[in-house]
Coordinates of N, CA and C in Angstrom, one line a residue:
M1 N 71.7 -36.9 81.1 CA 71.8 -38.0 82.1 C 71.3 -39.3 81.5
H2 N 71.9 -40.4 81.7 CA 71.5 -41.7 81.3 C 70.2 -42.0 81.9
K3 N 69.4 -42.9 81.3 CA 68.2 -43.4 81.9 C 68.3 -44.9 82.1
V4 N 67.7 -45.3 83.2 CA 67.6 -46.7 83.6 C 66.1 -47.0 83.5
E5 N 65.8 -48.0 82.7 CA 64.5 -48.5 82.5 C 64.3 -49.8 83.3
I6 N 63.2 -49.8 84.1 CA 62.8 -51.0 84.8 C 61.7 -51.8 84.0
V7 N 62.1 -53.0 83.7 CA 61.2 -53.9 82.9 C 61.0 -55.3 83.6
P8 N 60.0 -56.0 83.3 CA 59.9 -57.4 83.9 C 61.1 -58.2 83.5
A9 N 61.7 -58.8 84.4 CA 63.0 -59.5 84.2 C 62.8 -60.8 83.3
L10 N 63.6 -60.9 82.4 CA 63.7 -62.2 81.5 C 64.8 -63.0 82.0
A11 N 64.8 -64.3 81.7 CA 65.9 -65.2 82.1 C 67.2 -64.7 81.6
R12 N 67.3 -64.1 80.4 CA 68.6 -63.6 79.9 C 69.1 -62.4 80.8
H13 N 68.2 -61.6 81.3 CA 68.6 -60.5 82.2 C 69.2 -61.0 83.5
I14 N 68.5 -62.0 84.0 CA 69.0 -62.6 85.3 C 70.4 -63.3 85.1
D15 N 70.5 -64.0 84.0 CA 71.7 -64.7 83.7 C 72.9 -63.7 83.5
H16 N 72.6 -62.6 82.8 CA 73.7 -61.6 82.6 C 74.1 -61.0 83.9
V17 N 73.2 -60.7 84.8 CA 73.6 -60.1 86.1 C 74.4 -61.2 86.9
I18 N 73.9 -62.4 86.9 CA 74.6 -63.4 87.7 C 76.1 -63.6 87.2
R19 N 76.3 -63.6 85.8 CA 77.6 -63.7 85.3 C 78.5 -62.5 85.5
N20 N 77.9 -61.3 85.7 CA 78.7 -60.1 85.9 C 78.4 -59.4 87.2
I21 N 78.1 -60.2 88.2 CA 77.7 -59.7 89.5 C 78.8 -59.0 90.2
R22 N 78.5 -57.9 90.9 CA 79.5 -57.2 91.7 C 80.1 -58.1 92.8
P23 N 81.4 -57.9 93.1 CA 82.0 -58.7 94.1 C 81.3 -58.5 95.5
E24 N 80.9 -57.3 95.8 CA 80.2 -57.0 97.0 C 78.9 -57.9 97.2
H25 N 78.2 -58.1 96.1 CA 77.0 -58.9 96.1 C 77.3 -60.4 96.3
V26 N 78.4 -60.8 95.7 CA 78.8 -62.2 95.9 C 79.1 -62.4 97.4
R27 N 79.8 -61.5 98.0 CA 80.1 -61.6 99.4 C 78.9 -61.5 100.3
E28 N 78.0 -60.6 99.9 CA 76.8 -60.4 100.7 C 75.9 -61.6 100.7
I29 N 75.8 -62.3 99.5 CA 75.0 -63.5 99.4 C 75.6 -64.6 100.2
R30 N 76.9 -64.7 100.1 CA 77.6 -65.8 100.9 C 77.5 -65.5 102.4
D31 N 77.6 -64.3 102.9 CA 77.5 -64.0 104.3 C 76.1 -64.2 104.8
A32 N 75.1 -63.9 104.0 CA 73.7 -64.0 104.5 C 73.1 -65.4 104.3
T33 N 73.5 -66.1 103.3 CA 72.8 -67.4 103.0 C 73.7 -68.6 103.0
G34 N 75.0 -68.4 102.7 CA 75.8 -69.5 102.5 C 75.6 -70.2 101.2
L35 N 74.8 -69.7 100.4 CA 74.4 -70.3 99.1 C 75.3 -69.7 98.0
S36 N 75.4 -70.4 96.9 CA 76.1 -69.9 95.7 C 75.2 -68.7 95.1
V37 N 75.8 -67.9 94.3 CA 75.0 -66.8 93.7 C 73.8 -67.3 93.0
S38 N 74.1 -68.3 92.1 CA 73.0 -68.8 91.3 C 71.8 -69.4 92.2
A39 N 72.2 -70.2 93.2 CA 71.2 -70.8 94.1 C 70.4 -69.7 94.8
A40 N 71.1 -68.7 95.4 CA 70.4 -67.6 96.1 C 69.5 -66.8 95.2
V41 N 70.0 -66.4 94.0 CA 69.2 -65.7 93.1 C 68.0 -66.5 92.6
C42 N 68.2 -67.7 92.3 CA 67.1 -68.6 91.9 C 66.0 -68.7 93.0
A43 N 66.5 -68.9 94.3 CA 65.5 -69.0 95.4 C 64.8 -67.7 95.6
S44 N 65.4 -66.6 95.4 CA 64.8 -65.3 95.5 C 63.8 -65.1 94.4
V45 N 64.1 -65.5 93.2 CA 63.2 -65.3 92.0 C 62.0 -66.1 92.3
V46 N 62.1 -67.4 92.7 CA 61.0 -68.3 92.9 C 60.1 -67.7 94.0
D47 N 60.7 -67.1 95.0 CA 59.9 -66.6 96.2 C 59.2 -65.2 95.9
S48 N 59.6 -64.6 94.8 CA 59.2 -63.2 94.5 C 57.8 -63.2 93.7
S49 N 57.0 -62.2 94.1 CA 55.8 -62.0 93.4 C 56.1 -61.3 92.1
V50 N 57.1 -60.5 92.0 CA 57.5 -59.8 90.8 C 59.0 -59.7 90.8
V51 N 59.6 -59.8 89.6 CA 61.1 -59.6 89.4 C 61.3 -58.7 88.3
Y52 N 62.1 -57.7 88.5 CA 62.3 -56.7 87.4 C 63.8 -56.6 87.1
A53 N 64.1 -56.1 86.0 CA 65.5 -55.8 85.6 C 65.6 -54.4 85.3
G54 N 66.8 -53.8 85.7 CA 67.1 -52.4 85.4 C 68.0 -52.4 84.2
L55 N 67.6 -51.8 83.1 CA 68.4 -51.8 81.9 C 68.9 -50.4 81.6
A56 N 70.1 -50.3 81.1 CA 70.7 -49.1 80.5 C 71.1 -49.4 79.1
D57 N 70.4 -48.7 78.2 CA 70.7 -49.0 76.8 C 70.5 -50.5 76.4
G58 N 69.6 -51.1 77.1 CA 69.3 -52.5 76.8 C 70.1 -53.5 77.6
T59 N 71.1 -53.0 78.3 CA 72.0 -53.9 79.0 C 71.6 -54.0 80.5
P60 N 71.4 -55.2 81.0 CA 71.0 -55.3 82.4 C 72.0 -54.8 83.4
L61 N 71.6 -53.9 84.3 CA 72.5 -53.5 85.4 C 72.2 -54.2 86.7
F62 N 70.9 -54.5 86.9 CA 70.5 -55.2 88.1 C 69.2 -56.0 87.9
V63 N 69.0 -56.9 88.8 CA 67.7 -57.5 89.0 C 67.2 -57.3 90.4
V64 N 65.9 -57.1 90.5 CA 65.4 -56.7 91.8 C 64.0 -57.5 91.9
G65 N 63.8 -58.0 93.1 CA 62.5 -58.7 93.3 C 61.8 -58.2 94.6
V66 N 60.5 -58.5 94.6 CA 59.7 -58.1 95.7 C 58.9 -59.4 96.1
S67 N 59.0 -59.7 97.4 CA 58.3 -60.9 97.9 C 57.7 -60.6 99.3
K68 N 56.8 -61.5 99.6 CA 56.1 -61.5 100.9 C 57.0 -62.2 102.0
S69 N 57.9 -63.0 101.6 CA 58.8 -63.6 102.5 C 60.2 -63.7 101.8
F70 N 61.2 -64.0 102.5 CA 62.5 -64.1 102.0 C 63.3 -65.1 102.7
L71 N 64.5 -65.4 102.3 CA 65.3 -66.4 103.0 C 65.5 -66.0 104.5
L72 N 65.4 -64.7 104.8 CA 65.7 -64.3 106.2 C 64.6 -63.7 107.0
S73 N 63.4 -63.7 106.4 CA 62.3 -63.0 107.1 C 60.9 -63.5 106.7
D74 N 59.9 -63.1 107.4 CA 58.5 -63.4 107.1 C 57.7 -62.1 106.7
T75 N 58.4 -61.0 106.5 CA 57.7 -59.8 106.1 C 58.0 -59.4 104.7
G76 N 57.4 -58.3 104.2 CA 57.7 -57.9 102.8 C 59.2 -57.6 102.7
S77 N 59.7 -58.1 101.6 CA 61.2 -57.9 101.3 C 61.4 -57.5 99.9
V78 N 62.5 -56.7 99.7 CA 63.0 -56.4 98.4 C 64.5 -56.9 98.4
W79 N 64.8 -57.6 97.3 CA 66.2 -58.0 97.2 C 66.7 -57.5 95.8
M80 N 68.0 -57.3 95.7 CA 68.6 -56.8 94.5 C 70.0 -57.3 94.4
V81 N 70.4 -57.6 93.2 CA 71.8 -57.9 92.9 C 72.1 -57.1 91.6
A82 N 73.4 -56.7 91.5 CA 73.7 -55.8 90.4 C 75.1 -56.2 89.8
T83 N 75.3 -55.7 88.6 CA 76.6 -55.8 87.9 C 77.5 -54.7 88.4
K84 N 78.7 -54.8 88.1 CA 79.7 -53.7 88.4 C 79.3 -52.4 87.6
A85 N 78.7 -52.5 86.5 CA 78.3 -51.4 85.7 C 77.3 -50.4 86.4
I86 N 76.6 -50.9 87.4 CA 75.6 -50.0 88.1 C 76.3 -48.7 88.6
D87 N 77.6 -48.8 89.0 CA 78.3 -47.7 89.5 C 78.3 -46.5 88.5
D88 N 78.2 -46.8 87.2 CA 78.2 -45.8 86.2 C 76.8 -45.1 86.1
Y89 N 75.8 -45.7 86.7 CA 74.4 -45.3 86.6 C 73.8 -45.1 88.0
A90 N 74.6 -44.8 89.0 CA 74.0 -44.7 90.3 C 72.8 -43.8 90.5
L91 N 72.9 -42.6 90.0 CA 71.7 -41.7 90.1 C 70.5 -42.2 89.3
P92 N 70.7 -42.5 88.0 CA 69.5 -42.9 87.3 C 68.9 -44.2 87.8
A93 N 69.8 -45.1 88.3 CA 69.2 -46.4 88.9 C 68.4 -46.0 90.2
A94 N 68.9 -45.1 91.0 CA 68.2 -44.7 92.2 C 66.9 -44.1 91.9
V95 N 66.8 -43.3 90.9 CA 65.6 -42.6 90.4 C 64.6 -43.7 90.0
A96 N 65.0 -44.7 89.2 CA 64.2 -45.8 88.7 C 63.7 -46.6 89.9
L97 N 64.6 -46.9 90.9 CA 64.2 -47.8 92.0 C 63.3 -47.1 93.0
R98 N 63.3 -45.8 93.1 CA 62.5 -45.0 94.0 C 61.0 -45.4 93.8
G99 N 60.6 -45.4 92.6 CA 59.2 -45.8 92.3 C 58.9 -47.2 92.6
L100 N 59.8 -48.1 92.3 CA 59.6 -49.5 92.6 C 59.4 -49.7 94.1
F101 N 60.2 -49.0 94.9 CA 60.1 -49.2 96.4 C 58.7 -48.7 96.9
A102 N 58.2 -47.7 96.3 CA 56.9 -47.2 96.7 C 55.8 -48.3 96.3
R103 N 56.0 -48.9 95.1 CA 55.0 -49.9 94.7 C 55.2 -51.2 95.5
A104 N 56.4 -51.5 96.0 CA 56.7 -52.7 96.7 C 55.7 -52.9 97.9
H105 N 55.3 -51.8 98.5 CA 54.4 -52.0 99.6 C 53.1 -52.5 99.1
Q106 N 52.6 -52.1 98.0 CA 51.4 -52.6 97.4 C 51.5 -54.0 97.0
L107 N 52.6 -54.3 96.4 CA 52.9 -55.7 95.9 C 53.0 -56.7 97.1
T108 N 53.5 -56.3 98.2 CA 53.6 -57.2 99.4 C 52.4 -57.1 100.3
G109 N 51.6 -56.1 100.2 CA 50.5 -55.9 101.1 C 50.9 -55.5 102.4
T110 N 52.1 -54.9 102.6 CA 52.6 -54.4 103.9 C 53.0 -53.0 103.8
R111 N 52.9 -52.3 105.0 CA 53.4 -50.9 105.1 C 54.9 -50.9 105.3
R112 N 55.5 -52.0 105.6 CA 57.0 -52.0 105.8 C 57.6 -53.1 105.0
I113 N 58.7 -52.8 104.3 CA 59.5 -53.8 103.7 C 60.9 -53.7 104.2
E114 N 61.7 -54.8 104.1 CA 63.0 -54.9 104.7 C 64.0 -55.5 103.8
Q115 N 65.2 -55.3 104.2 CA 66.4 -56.0 103.7 C 67.4 -56.2 104.9
W116 N 68.3 -57.1 104.8 CA 69.3 -57.3 105.7 C 70.6 -57.1 105.0
L117 N 71.5 -56.2 105.4 CA 72.7 -55.9 104.8 C 73.9 -56.1 105.8
P118 N 74.9 -56.8 105.3 CA 76.1 -57.0 106.2 C 76.7 -55.7 106.6
H119 N 77.2 -55.7 107.9 CA 77.8 -54.5 108.5 C 78.9 -53.9 107.6
W120 N 79.6 -54.7 106.9 CA 80.8 -54.2 106.1 C 80.4 -53.5 104.8
Y121 N 79.1 -53.6 104.4 CA 78.7 -53.1 103.1 C 78.2 -51.6 103.3
A122 N 79.1 -50.7 103.7 CA 78.7 -49.3 104.0 C 78.1 -48.6 102.8
K123 N 78.7 -48.9 101.6 CA 78.2 -48.3 100.4 C 76.7 -48.6 100.1
G124 N 76.3 -49.9 100.3 CA 75.0 -50.3 100.1 C 74.0 -49.7 101.2
I125 N 74.5 -49.6 102.4 CA 73.7 -49.1 103.5 C 73.5 -47.6 103.2
K126 N 74.5 -46.9 102.8 CA 74.4 -45.4 102.6 C 73.4 -45.2 101.4
W127 N 73.5 -46.0 100.4 CA 72.6 -45.9 99.2 C 71.2 -46.1 99.6
L128 N 70.9 -47.1 100.4 CA 69.5 -47.4 100.8 C 69.0 -46.2 101.7
Q129 N 69.9 -45.7 102.6 CA 69.5 -44.6 103.4 C 69.1 -43.4 102.6
W130 N 69.9 -43.2 101.6 CA 69.6 -42.0 100.7 C 68.2 -42.2 100.0
L131 N 67.8 -43.4 99.8 CA 66.5 -43.7 99.2 C 65.4 -43.8 100.2
G132 N 65.6 -43.5 101.4 CA 64.6 -43.5 102.4 C 64.5 -44.7 103.3
W133 N 65.5 -45.5 103.3 CA 65.5 -46.7 104.2 C 66.2 -46.3 105.5
E134 N 65.8 -47.0 106.6 CA 66.5 -46.8 107.9 C 67.1 -48.1 108.4
A135 N 68.3 -47.9 109.0 CA 68.9 -49.1 109.7 C 68.3 -49.1 111.1
R136 N 67.7 -50.3 111.4 CA 67.0 -50.4 112.7 C 67.5 -51.7 113.4
G137 N 68.6 -51.6 114.0 CA 69.1 -52.8 114.7 C 70.0 -53.7 113.9
T138 N 70.6 -54.7 114.5 CA 71.4 -55.6 113.8 C 71.0 -57.0 114.3
R139 N 71.5 -58.0 113.5 CA 71.3 -59.4 113.8 C 72.5 -60.1 113.2
V140 N 73.0 -61.1 113.9 CA 74.1 -61.9 113.4 C 73.5 -63.1 112.6
I141 N 73.9 -63.1 111.3 CA 73.4 -64.1 110.4 C 74.6 -64.9 109.9
N142 N 74.7 -66.2 110.1 CA 75.9 -67.0 109.6 C 77.2 -66.4 110.2
G143 N 77.1 -65.9 111.4 CA 78.3 -65.4 112.1 C 78.7 -63.9 111.7
V144 N 77.9 -63.3 110.8 CA 78.2 -61.9 110.3 C 77.1 -61.0 110.8
P145 N 77.5 -59.9 111.5 CA 76.5 -58.9 111.8 C 75.8 -58.2 110.6
H146 N 74.5 -58.2 110.6 CA 73.8 -57.6 109.5 C 72.9 -56.4 110.0
H147 N 72.8 -55.3 109.3 CA 71.9 -54.2 109.6 C 70.5 -54.6 109.1
H148 N 69.5 -54.3 109.9 CA 68.1 -54.5 109.5 C 67.7 -53.2 108.9
M149 N 67.5 -53.2 107.5 CA 67.1 -52.0 106.8 C 65.6 -52.1 106.5
I150 N 64.9 -51.0 106.9 CA 63.5 -50.9 106.8 C 63.1 -49.8 105.9
H151 N 62.1 -50.0 105.1 CA 61.5 -48.9 104.3 C 60.0 -48.9 104.6
E152 N 59.6 -47.8 105.1 CA 58.2 -47.6 105.5 C 57.4 -47.0 104.3
E153 N 56.2 -47.4 104.2 CA 55.4 -46.8 103.1 C 55.3 -45.3 103.2
G154 N 55.5 -44.6 102.0 CA 55.5 -43.2 102.0 C 56.9 -42.5 102.1
T155 N 57.9 -43.3 102.2 CA 59.3 -42.7 102.4 C 60.1 -43.0 101.1
D156 N 59.4 -42.7 99.9 CA 60.1 -43.0 98.7 C 60.7 -41.8 98.0
E157 N 60.7 -40.7 98.6 CA 61.2 -39.4 98.0 C 62.7 -39.3 98.2
L158 N 63.4 -39.0 97.2 CA 64.8 -38.6 97.3 C 65.0 -37.3 98.0
E159 N 66.0 -37.2 98.8 CA 66.2 -35.9 99.5 C 67.3 -35.1 98.8

């Protein structure tokens, strides 16, 4: 099995992911924020207490950040954008992210972290649910229904 290593994100990791971002994440950013990919990622990076990159053989697959607030909320948040190549590393990426989600609670000082995912992004919702997240309600953001995804402290085990 391939291994995905999570390291502190460098500017070159972030730039690589932005240049090779998955089409679903472009649409997700547009639906949630109305911002360009670069503007949304830059705003998220600035707001984050930590930003990590997931690397496979040194190539960035994703960047992920943890913040106490986000463009859409005032609670602990995790955001992530990925390249198309993450599909080739779905299981190793999930294993690597499981530990980060557990630590995210400590980094934000909250027992609960959240994300908002557009209703059409079934693959992303299923993936988060597999990692212990729950969908708890919806909210219309920029005219698009979004699922409120919650991760409670202690729900970091893969099933």
